mmCIF file of N, CA and C in Angstrom:
data_model
loop_
_atom_site.group_PDB
_atom_site.id
_atom_site.type_symbol
_atom_site.label_atom_id
_atom_site.label_comp_id
_atom_site.label_asym_id
_atom_site.label_seq_id
_atom_site.Cartn_x
_atom_site.Cartn_y
_atom_site.Cartn_z
ATOM 1 N N MET A 1 8.072 45.323 -5.299
ATOM 2 C CA MET A 1 8.865 45.712 -6.755
ATOM 3 C C MET A 1 9.562 44.140 -6.555
ATOM 4 N N ALA A 2 8.781 44.143 -7.833
ATOM 5 C CA ALA A 2 9.731 42.217 -7.981
ATOM 6 C C ALA A 2 10.625 41.855 -8.838
ATOM 7 N N HIS A 3 11.176 41.220 -8.337
ATOM 8 C CA HIS A 3 12.804 40.890 -9.005
ATOM 9 C C HIS A 3 12.537 40.040 -10.246
ATOM 10 N N VAL A 4 12.727 40.900 -11.533
ATOM 11 C CA VAL A 4 12.925 40.044 -12.435
ATOM 12 C C VAL A 4 14.016 39.395 -12.881
ATOM 13 N N ARG A 5 14.222 38.311 -13.040
ATOM 14 C CA ARG A 5 15.393 36.986 -13.097
ATOM 15 C C ARG A 5 15.410 36.831 -14.824
ATOM 16 N N LYS A 6 16.406 36.991 -15.504
ATOM 17 C CA LYS A 6 17.074 36.788 -16.870
ATOM 18 C C LYS A 6 17.145 34.944 -16.813
ATOM 19 N N THR A 7 16.576 34.522 -17.777
ATOM 20 C CA THR A 7 16.594 33.268 -17.819
ATOM 21 C C THR A 7 18.321 32.484 -18.812
ATOM 22 N N THR A 8 18.483 31.740 -18.337
ATOM 23 C CA THR A 8 19.837 31.156 -18.419
ATOM 24 C C THR A 8 19.977 31.294 -19.932
ATOM 25 N N HIS A 9 18.641 31.282 -20.674
ATOM 26 C CA HIS A 9 18.986 30.801 -21.982
ATOM 27 C C HIS A 9 19.502 32.434 -22.945
ATOM 28 N N SER A 10 18.806 33.367 -22.085
ATOM 29 C CA SER A 10 19.161 34.727 -22.465
ATOM 30 C C SER A 10 20.989 35.015 -22.195
ATOM 31 N N ARG A 11 21.052 34.757 -21.071
ATOM 32 C CA ARG A 11 22.359 34.974 -20.984
ATOM 33 C C ARG A 11 23.238 33.916 -21.725
ATOM 34 N N LYS A 12 23.110 33.187 -21.866
ATOM 35 C CA LYS A 12 23.993 32.566 -22.987
ATOM 36 C C LYS A 12 24.068 32.811 -24.027
ATOM 37 N N THR A 13 22.666 33.520 -25.032
ATOM 38 C CA THR A 13 22.982 33.953 -26.140
ATOM 39 C C THR A 13 23.567 35.526 -25.970
ATOM 40 N N ALA A 14 23.545 35.866 -24.898
ATOM 41 C CA ALA A 14 24.511 37.004 -24.474
ATOM 42 C C ALA A 14 25.890 36.545 -24.655
ATOM 43 N N ALA A 15 26.005 35.672 -24.022
ATOM 44 C CA ALA A 15 27.705 35.369 -23.772
ATOM 45 C C ALA A 15 27.836 35.259 -25.322
ATOM 46 N N ARG A 16 27.323 34.448 -25.671
ATOM 47 C CA ARG A 16 27.535 33.813 -27.685
ATOM 48 C C ARG A 16 27.978 35.277 -28.545
ATOM 49 N N ARG A 17 26.745 35.969 -28.466
ATOM 50 C CA ARG A 17 26.842 37.190 -29.027
ATOM 51 C C ARG A 17 28.314 38.188 -29.042
ATOM 52 N N LYS A 18 28.580 37.919 -27.884
ATOM 53 C CA LYS A 18 30.015 38.746 -27.331
ATOM 54 C C LYS A 18 31.287 38.100 -27.877
ATOM 55 N N THR A 19 31.355 36.947 -27.787
ATOM 56 C CA THR A 19 32.335 35.863 -28.406
ATOM 57 C C THR A 19 32.438 36.150 -30.081
ATOM 58 N N SER A 20 31.252 36.384 -30.090
ATOM 59 C CA SER A 20 31.233 36.172 -32.106
ATOM 60 C C SER A 20 32.205 37.636 -31.966
ATOM 61 N N VAL A 21 31.785 38.506 -31.384
ATOM 62 C CA VAL A 21 32.298 39.944 -32.146
ATOM 63 C C VAL A 21 33.565 39.917 -31.407
ATOM 64 N N ARG A 22 33.938 39.413 -30.919
ATOM 65 C CA ARG A 22 35.824 39.710 -30.554
ATOM 66 C C ARG A 22 36.228 38.591 -31.622
ATOM 67 N N LYS A 23 36.031 37.332 -31.701
ATOM 68 C CA LYS A 23 36.114 36.722 -32.536
ATOM 69 C C LYS A 23 36.497 37.780 -34.277
ATOM 70 N N ARG A 24 35.106 38.379 -34.724
ATOM 71 C CA ARG A 24 35.346 39.357 -36.105
ATOM 72 C C ARG A 24 36.480 39.913 -35.693
ATOM 73 N N ALA A 25 36.951 40.867 -34.413
ATOM 74 C CA ALA A 25 37.471 41.593 -34.368
ATOM 75 C C ALA A 25 38.980 41.247 -34.303
ATOM 76 N N GLN A 26 39.345 40.316 -33.976
ATOM 77 C CA GLN A 26 40.558 39.494 -33.880
ATOM 78 C C GLN A 26 40.801 39.303 -35.211
ATOM 79 N N SER A 27 39.713 38.581 -35.892
ATOM 80 C CA SER A 27 40.051 38.294 -37.505
ATOM 81 C C SER A 27 40.180 39.666 -38.377
ATOM 82 N N ALA A 28 39.939 40.846 -37.955
ATOM 83 C CA ALA A 28 39.698 42.006 -39.309
ATOM 84 C C ALA A 28 41.155 42.317 -38.756
ATOM 85 N N SER A 29 42.188 41.660 -38.155
ATOM 86 C CA SER A 29 43.378 42.212 -38.322
ATOM 87 C C SER A 29 44.441 41.827 -39.539
ATOM 88 N N PRO A 30 44.719 42.554 -40.072
ATOM 89 C CA PRO A 30 45.172 41.707 -41.727
ATOM 90 C C PRO A 30 46.533 41.327 -41.127
ATOM 91 N N LYS A 31 47.562 41.627 -40.144
ATOM 92 C CA LYS A 31 48.446 40.919 -40.064
ATOM 93 C C LYS A 31 48.407 39.820 -38.485
ATOM 94 N N ARG A 32 49.230 39.222 -38.898
ATOM 95 C CA ARG A 32 49.518 37.876 -37.676
ATOM 96 C C ARG A 32 50.462 38.555 -36.577
ATOM 97 N N TRP A 33 50.354 38.204 -35.212
ATOM 98 C CA TRP A 33 51.263 38.703 -33.994
ATOM 99 C C TRP A 33 52.754 37.967 -34.565
ATOM 100 N N SER A 34 52.534 36.838 -35.003
ATOM 101 C CA SER A 34 54.165 36.284 -35.297
ATOM 102 C C SER A 34 54.566 36.742 -36.497
ATOM 103 N N GLN A 35 53.668 37.294 -37.718
ATOM 104 C CA GLN A 35 54.473 38.395 -38.405
ATOM 105 C C GLN A 35 55.517 39.076 -38.002
ATOM 106 N N ARG A 36 54.528 39.995 -36.973
ATOM 107 C CA ARG A 36 54.583 41.291 -36.552
ATOM 108 C C ARG A 36 56.308 41.305 -35.619
ATOM 109 N N VAL A 37 56.025 40.181 -34.679
ATOM 110 C CA VAL A 37 57.157 39.760 -33.868
ATOM 111 C C VAL A 37 58.212 39.664 -34.934
ATOM 112 N N THR A 38 58.172 38.934 -35.980
ATOM 113 C CA THR A 38 59.563 38.660 -36.808
ATOM 114 C C THR A 38 59.879 40.123 -37.275
ATOM 115 N N LYS A 39 58.726 41.024 -37.904
ATOM 116 C CA LYS A 39 59.436 42.341 -38.624
ATOM 117 C C LYS A 39 60.025 43.611 -37.525
ATOM 118 N N GLU A 40 59.243 43.047 -36.163
ATOM 119 C CA GLU A 40 59.450 44.828 -35.680
ATOM 120 C C GLU A 40 60.308 44.145 -34.029
ATOM 121 N N SER A 41 60.418 43.236 -33.824
ATOM 122 C CA SER A 41 61.247 42.471 -32.492
ATOM 123 C C SER A 41 62.670 42.641 -32.551
ATOM 124 N N ASP A 42 63.394 42.257 -31.862
ATOM 125 C CA ASP A 42 64.862 42.543 -31.996
ATOM 126 C C ASP A 42 64.903 41.333 -31.851
ATOM 127 N N ALA A 43 64.604 40.405 -33.311
ATOM 128 C CA ALA A 43 65.153 39.469 -33.851
ATOM 129 C C ALA A 43 66.105 39.264 -35.161
ATOM 130 N N LEU A 44 66.379 38.400 -35.510
ATOM 131 C CA LEU A 44 67.271 38.681 -37.092
ATOM 132 C C LEU A 44 66.713 38.884 -37.808
ATOM 133 N N ASP A 45 67.612 39.756 -38.744
ATOM 134 C CA ASP A 45 67.390 39.759 -40.250
ATOM 135 C C ASP A 45 67.767 38.899 -41.095
ATOM 136 N N LEU A 46 66.519 38.021 -41.415
ATOM 137 C CA LEU A 46 66.723 36.638 -42.156
ATOM 138 C C LEU A 46 66.586 36.926 -43.628
ATOM 139 N N LYS A 47 67.152 36.032 -44.318
ATOM 140 C CA LYS A 47 67.146 36.068 -45.511
ATOM 141 C C LYS A 47 66.065 35.868 -46.125
ATOM 142 N N ARG A 48 65.248 36.566 -46.985
ATOM 143 C CA ARG A 48 63.773 36.113 -47.458
ATOM 144 C C ARG A 48 63.880 34.351 -47.923
ATOM 145 N N GLY A 49 63.085 33.692 -47.352
ATOM 146 C CA GLY A 49 62.831 32.163 -47.926
ATOM 147 C C GLY A 49 63.608 31.046 -47.313
ATOM 148 N N VAL A 50 64.213 31.592 -46.469
ATOM 149 C CA VAL A 50 65.355 30.397 -45.504
ATOM 150 C C VAL A 50 64.574 29.652 -45.221
ATOM 151 N N PHE A 51 63.360 29.572 -44.896
ATOM 152 C CA PHE A 51 62.745 28.279 -44.571
ATOM 153 C C PHE A 51 62.431 27.235 -45.469
ATOM 154 N N THR A 52 62.414 27.664 -46.493
ATOM 155 C CA THR A 52 61.819 26.799 -47.735
ATOM 156 C C THR A 52 63.164 26.278 -48.632
ATOM 157 N N LEU A 53 64.366 26.693 -48.262
ATOM 158 C CA LEU A 53 65.446 25.829 -48.988
ATOM 159 C C LEU A 53 65.360 24.630 -48.844
ATOM 160 N N THR A 54 65.989 23.498 -49.881
ATOM 161 C CA THR A 54 66.225 22.598 -49.548
ATOM 162 C C THR A 54 66.630 21.523 -48.896
ATOM 163 N N SER A 55 67.989 21.943 -48.608
ATOM 164 C CA SER A 55 69.258 21.696 -48.031
ATOM 165 C C SER A 55 69.110 21.929 -46.236
ATOM 166 N N PRO A 56 69.170 21.299 -45.316
ATOM 167 C CA PRO A 56 69.235 21.550 -44.004
ATOM 168 C C PRO A 56 70.806 22.386 -43.858
ATOM 169 N N LYS A 57 71.737 21.938 -44.195
ATOM 170 C CA LYS A 57 73.042 22.367 -44.513
ATOM 171 C C LYS A 57 72.551 24.110 -44.918
ATOM 172 N N LYS A 58 72.360 24.637 -46.020
ATOM 173 C CA LYS A 58 72.234 25.697 -46.301
ATOM 174 C C LYS A 58 70.792 26.771 -45.795
ATOM 175 N N ILE A 59 70.143 25.755 -44.790
ATOM 176 C CA ILE A 59 69.342 26.584 -44.062
ATOM 177 C C ILE A 59 69.991 27.160 -42.702
ATOM 178 N N ALA A 60 70.555 26.223 -42.325
ATOM 179 C CA ALA A 60 71.745 26.312 -41.068
ATOM 180 C C ALA A 60 72.879 27.379 -41.357
ATOM 181 N N ALA A 61 73.430 27.299 -42.547
ATOM 182 C CA ALA A 61 74.224 28.157 -43.126
ATOM 183 C C ALA A 61 73.626 29.715 -43.508
ATOM 184 N N SER A 62 72.218 29.783 -43.836
ATOM 185 C CA SER A 62 71.853 30.934 -43.906
ATOM 186 C C SER A 62 71.737 31.847 -42.525
ATOM 187 N N LEU A 63 71.062 30.818 -41.682
ATOM 188 C CA LEU A 63 70.740 31.585 -40.030
ATOM 189 C C LEU A 63 71.827 31.727 -39.403
ATOM 190 N N LYS A 64 72.868 31.180 -40.127
ATOM 191 C CA LYS A 64 74.355 31.502 -39.180
ATOM 192 C C LYS A 64 74.787 33.020 -39.554
ATOM 193 N N ARG A 65 74.646 32.882 -41.010
ATOM 194 C CA ARG A 65 75.626 34.295 -41.607
ATOM 195 C C ARG A 65 74.508 35.172 -41.055
ATOM 196 N N SER A 66 72.908 35.199 -40.974
ATOM 197 C CA SER A 66 72.056 36.428 -40.151
ATOM 198 C C SER A 66 72.446 36.808 -38.816
ATOM 199 N N ALA A 67 72.586 35.657 -38.368
ATOM 200 C CA ALA A 67 72.551 35.862 -36.709
ATOM 201 C C ALA A 67 74.026 36.495 -36.586
ATOM 202 N N GLU A 68 75.452 36.175 -36.878
ATOM 203 C CA GLU A 68 76.482 36.789 -37.045
ATOM 204 C C GLU A 68 77.012 38.170 -37.302
ATOM 205 N N HIS A 69 75.731 38.693 -38.514
ATOM 206 C CA HIS A 69 75.715 39.957 -38.975
ATOM 207 C C HIS A 69 74.501 40.822 -38.796
ATOM 208 N N SER A 70 73.726 40.376 -37.601
ATOM 209 C CA SER A 70 72.704 40.887 -37.374
ATOM 210 C C SER A 70 72.582 42.033 -35.799
ATOM 211 N N SER A 71 72.288 43.543 -36.059
ATOM 212 C CA SER A 71 72.693 44.328 -34.957
ATOM 213 C C SER A 71 71.140 44.414 -34.259
ATOM 214 N N ARG A 72 70.775 43.545 -34.480
ATOM 215 C CA ARG A 72 69.396 43.509 -33.501
ATOM 216 C C ARG A 72 69.209 42.632 -32.904
ATOM 217 N N ARG A 73 69.796 41.637 -32.620
ATOM 218 C CA ARG A 73 69.967 40.771 -31.601
ATOM 219 C C ARG A 73 70.849 41.003 -30.103
ATOM 220 N N LYS A 74 69.820 40.217 -29.136
ATOM 221 C CA LYS A 74 70.131 40.656 -27.749
ATOM 222 C C LYS A 74 71.194 39.819 -27.142
ATOM 223 N N THR A 75 71.515 38.014 -27.695
ATOM 224 C CA THR A 75 71.980 37.083 -27.070
ATOM 225 C C THR A 75 72.756 36.681 -28.062
ATOM 226 N N GLY A 76 73.421 35.331 -28.160
ATOM 227 C CA GLY A 76 74.570 35.460 -28.918
ATOM 228 C C GLY A 76 73.936 34.711 -30.070
ATOM 229 N N ALA A 77 74.657 34.532 -31.175
ATOM 230 C CA ALA A 77 74.330 34.149 -32.600
ATOM 231 C C ALA A 77 73.633 33.127 -32.431
ATOM 232 N N TYR A 78 74.433 31.812 -31.970
ATOM 233 C CA TYR A 78 74.116 30.769 -32.174
ATOM 234 C C TYR A 78 72.330 30.271 -31.109
ATOM 235 N N ARG A 79 72.219 31.198 -30.115
ATOM 236 C CA ARG A 79 70.875 30.831 -29.302
ATOM 237 C C ARG A 79 70.137 31.698 -30.447
ATOM 238 N N SER A 80 70.400 33.025 -30.871
ATOM 239 C CA SER A 80 69.431 33.706 -31.746
ATOM 240 C C SER A 80 69.089 32.838 -33.243
ATOM 241 N N ALA A 81 70.013 32.430 -33.678
ATOM 242 C CA ALA A 81 69.609 31.676 -34.755
ATOM 243 C C ALA A 81 68.814 30.215 -34.682
ATOM 244 N N LEU A 82 68.935 29.403 -33.502
ATOM 245 C CA LEU A 82 68.547 28.604 -33.129
ATOM 246 C C LEU A 82 66.667 28.870 -32.652
ATOM 247 N N SER A 83 66.890 30.148 -31.856
ATOM 248 C CA SER A 83 65.207 30.411 -31.888
ATOM 249 C C SER A 83 64.381 30.769 -32.565
ATOM 250 N N MET A 84 65.311 31.394 -33.773
ATOM 251 C CA MET A 84 64.652 31.687 -34.925
ATOM 252 C C MET A 84 63.716 30.705 -35.452
ATOM 253 N N LEU A 85 64.794 29.801 -35.686
ATOM 254 C CA LEU A 85 64.091 28.460 -36.563
ATOM 255 C C LEU A 85 63.384 27.713 -35.115
ATOM 256 N N THR A 86 63.276 27.408 -34.254
ATOM 257 C CA THR A 86 62.405 27.037 -33.311
ATOM 258 C C THR A 86 60.989 27.796 -33.437
ATOM 259 N N PHE A 87 61.115 28.679 -33.516
ATOM 260 C CA PHE A 87 59.727 29.820 -33.641
ATOM 261 C C PHE A 87 59.287 29.290 -34.707
ATOM 262 N N TYR A 88 59.492 29.634 -36.070
ATOM 263 C CA TYR A 88 59.106 29.413 -37.222
ATOM 264 C C TYR A 88 59.048 27.588 -37.120
ATOM 265 N N ILE A 89 59.045 26.793 -36.683
ATOM 266 C CA ILE A 89 58.588 25.594 -36.489
ATOM 267 C C ILE A 89 57.239 25.378 -35.597
ATOM 268 N N ASN A 90 57.441 25.987 -34.489
ATOM 269 C CA ASN A 90 56.224 26.268 -33.889
ATOM 270 C C ASN A 90 55.029 27.041 -33.845
ATOM 271 N N ARG A 91 55.384 28.246 -34.974
ATOM 272 C CA ARG A 91 54.329 28.554 -35.698
ATOM 273 C C ARG A 91 53.467 28.129 -36.469
ATOM 274 N N ALA A 92 54.178 27.552 -37.132
ATOM 275 C CA ALA A 92 53.844 26.740 -38.408
ATOM 276 C C ALA A 92 52.959 25.518 -37.940
ATOM 277 N N GLY A 93 52.965 25.040 -36.801
ATOM 278 C CA GLY A 93 52.458 23.761 -36.303
ATOM 279 C C GLY A 93 52.094 22.930 -37.235
ATOM 280 N N LYS A 94 50.958 22.294 -37.297
ATOM 281 C CA LYS A 94 50.275 21.391 -37.687
ATOM 282 C C LYS A 94 50.474 21.236 -39.399
ATOM 283 N N THR A 95 50.197 22.700 -39.418
ATOM 284 C CA THR A 95 50.289 22.956 -41.004
ATOM 285 C C THR A 95 51.794 22.491 -41.681
ATOM 286 N N LEU A 96 53.053 22.776 -40.945
ATOM 287 C CA LEU A 96 54.129 22.276 -41.468
ATOM 288 C C LEU A 96 53.866 20.922 -42.381
ATOM 289 N N PRO A 97 54.006 20.702 -43.453
ATOM 290 C CA PRO A 97 54.455 19.177 -43.995
ATOM 291 C C PRO A 97 55.598 18.666 -43.198
ATOM 292 N N LYS A 98 55.150 17.205 -43.205
ATOM 293 C CA LYS A 98 56.329 16.003 -42.792
ATOM 294 C C LYS A 98 57.783 16.403 -43.275
ATOM 295 N N THR A 99 58.178 16.303 -44.408
ATOM 296 C CA THR A 99 59.463 16.347 -45.035
ATOM 297 C C THR A 99 59.841 17.650 -45.022
ATOM 298 N N GLN A 100 59.005 18.985 -44.745
ATOM 299 C CA GLN A 100 59.382 20.153 -44.226
ATOM 300 C C GLN A 100 60.330 20.587 -42.837
ATOM 301 N N ARG A 101 59.162 19.458 -42.125
ATOM 302 C CA ARG A 101 59.383 19.670 -40.719
ATOM 303 C C ARG A 101 61.138 18.633 -40.653
ATOM 304 N N THR A 102 60.884 17.636 -40.963
ATOM 305 C CA THR A 102 62.217 16.723 -41.028
ATOM 306 C C THR A 102 63.148 17.787 -41.355
ATOM 307 N N ARG A 103 63.119 18.163 -42.014
ATOM 308 C CA ARG A 103 64.227 19.151 -43.093
ATOM 309 C C ARG A 103 64.530 20.182 -41.986
ATOM 310 N N LEU A 104 63.989 20.695 -41.380
ATOM 311 C CA LEU A 104 63.969 21.727 -40.369
ATOM 312 C C LEU A 104 64.709 21.676 -38.914
ATOM 313 N N GLU A 105 64.292 20.053 -38.507
ATOM 314 C CA GLU A 105 64.868 19.494 -37.661
ATOM 315 C C GLU A 105 66.515 19.018 -37.717
ATOM 316 N N ARG A 106 66.408 18.510 -39.232
ATOM 317 C CA ARG A 106 68.093 18.365 -39.178
ATOM 318 C C ARG A 106 68.496 19.793 -39.533
ATOM 319 N N ALA A 107 68.359 20.828 -39.427
ATOM 320 C CA ALA A 107 68.910 22.020 -39.817
ATOM 321 C C ALA A 107 69.212 22.579 -38.288
ATOM 322 N N LYS A 108 68.581 21.955 -37.547
ATOM 323 C CA LYS A 108 69.047 22.280 -36.321
ATOM 324 C C LYS A 108 70.283 21.806 -35.716
ATOM 325 N N VAL A 109 70.310 20.330 -35.983
ATOM 326 C CA VAL A 109 71.425 19.401 -36.263
ATOM 327 C C VAL A 109 73.074 19.965 -36.685
ATOM 328 N N GLU A 110 72.279 20.591 -38.027
ATOM 329 C CA GLU A 110 73.557 21.177 -38.912
ATOM 330 C C GLU A 110 73.679 22.736 -38.324
ATOM 331 N N LEU A 111 72.738 23.251 -37.839
ATOM 332 C CA LEU A 111 73.302 24.704 -37.007
ATOM 333 C C LEU A 111 74.434 24.515 -36.062
ATOM 334 N N LYS A 112 74.089 23.425 -34.757
ATOM 335 C CA LYS A 112 74.653 22.706 -33.550
ATOM 336 C C LYS A 112 76.431 22.302 -34.298
ATOM 337 N N ARG A 113 75.880 21.856 -35.189
ATOM 338 C CA ARG A 113 77.851 21.582 -36.032
ATOM 339 C C ARG A 113 78.510 23.012 -36.648
ATOM 340 N N ALA A 114 77.500 23.665 -37.283
ATOM 341 C CA ALA A 114 78.594 24.874 -37.440
ATOM 342 C C ALA A 114 78.525 26.025 -36.703
ATOM 343 N N PHE A 115 77.972 25.474 -35.741
ATOM 344 C CA PHE A 115 78.729 26.794 -34.324
ATOM 345 C C PHE A 115 79.504 26.219 -33.469
ATOM 346 N N GLY A 116 80.093 24.777 -33.843
ATOM 347 C CA GLY A 116 80.680 24.090 -33.329
ATOM 348 C C GLY A 116 80.529 23.599 -31.263
ATOM 349 N N ARG A 117 79.261 22.952 -31.431
ATOM 350 C CA ARG A 117 78.335 22.379 -30.753
ATOM 351 C C ARG A 117 77.921 21.507 -30.696
ATOM 352 N N GLU A 118 78.493 20.218 -30.795
ATOM 353 C CA GLU A 118 78.056 18.949 -30.960
ATOM 354 C C GLU A 118 77.984 18.491 -30.092
#
């Protein structure tokens, strides 16, 4: 009995088909994992639109208020507030405008001041 060997071309095509099917399945999901993390995890209950506020002091004050009043956090208020701010900056990635990124980085400094950790 002769051994039939597949060509490299057919293996590559099959591999491409598998990846395209996987990509379609992932993109079909309406919610992103970061959105699910924010809503379902033991994260803070944030005020809507907190990261779009114009003042770094207001952002820091809102995060502090949320962290101190949250019953869902597992660690200290400062650490929870800072981690949510960092999470937002990291998830926004390259799509975050420079002006907003600068504002959020300043909010980190204001958060330190608000918690007396200068």
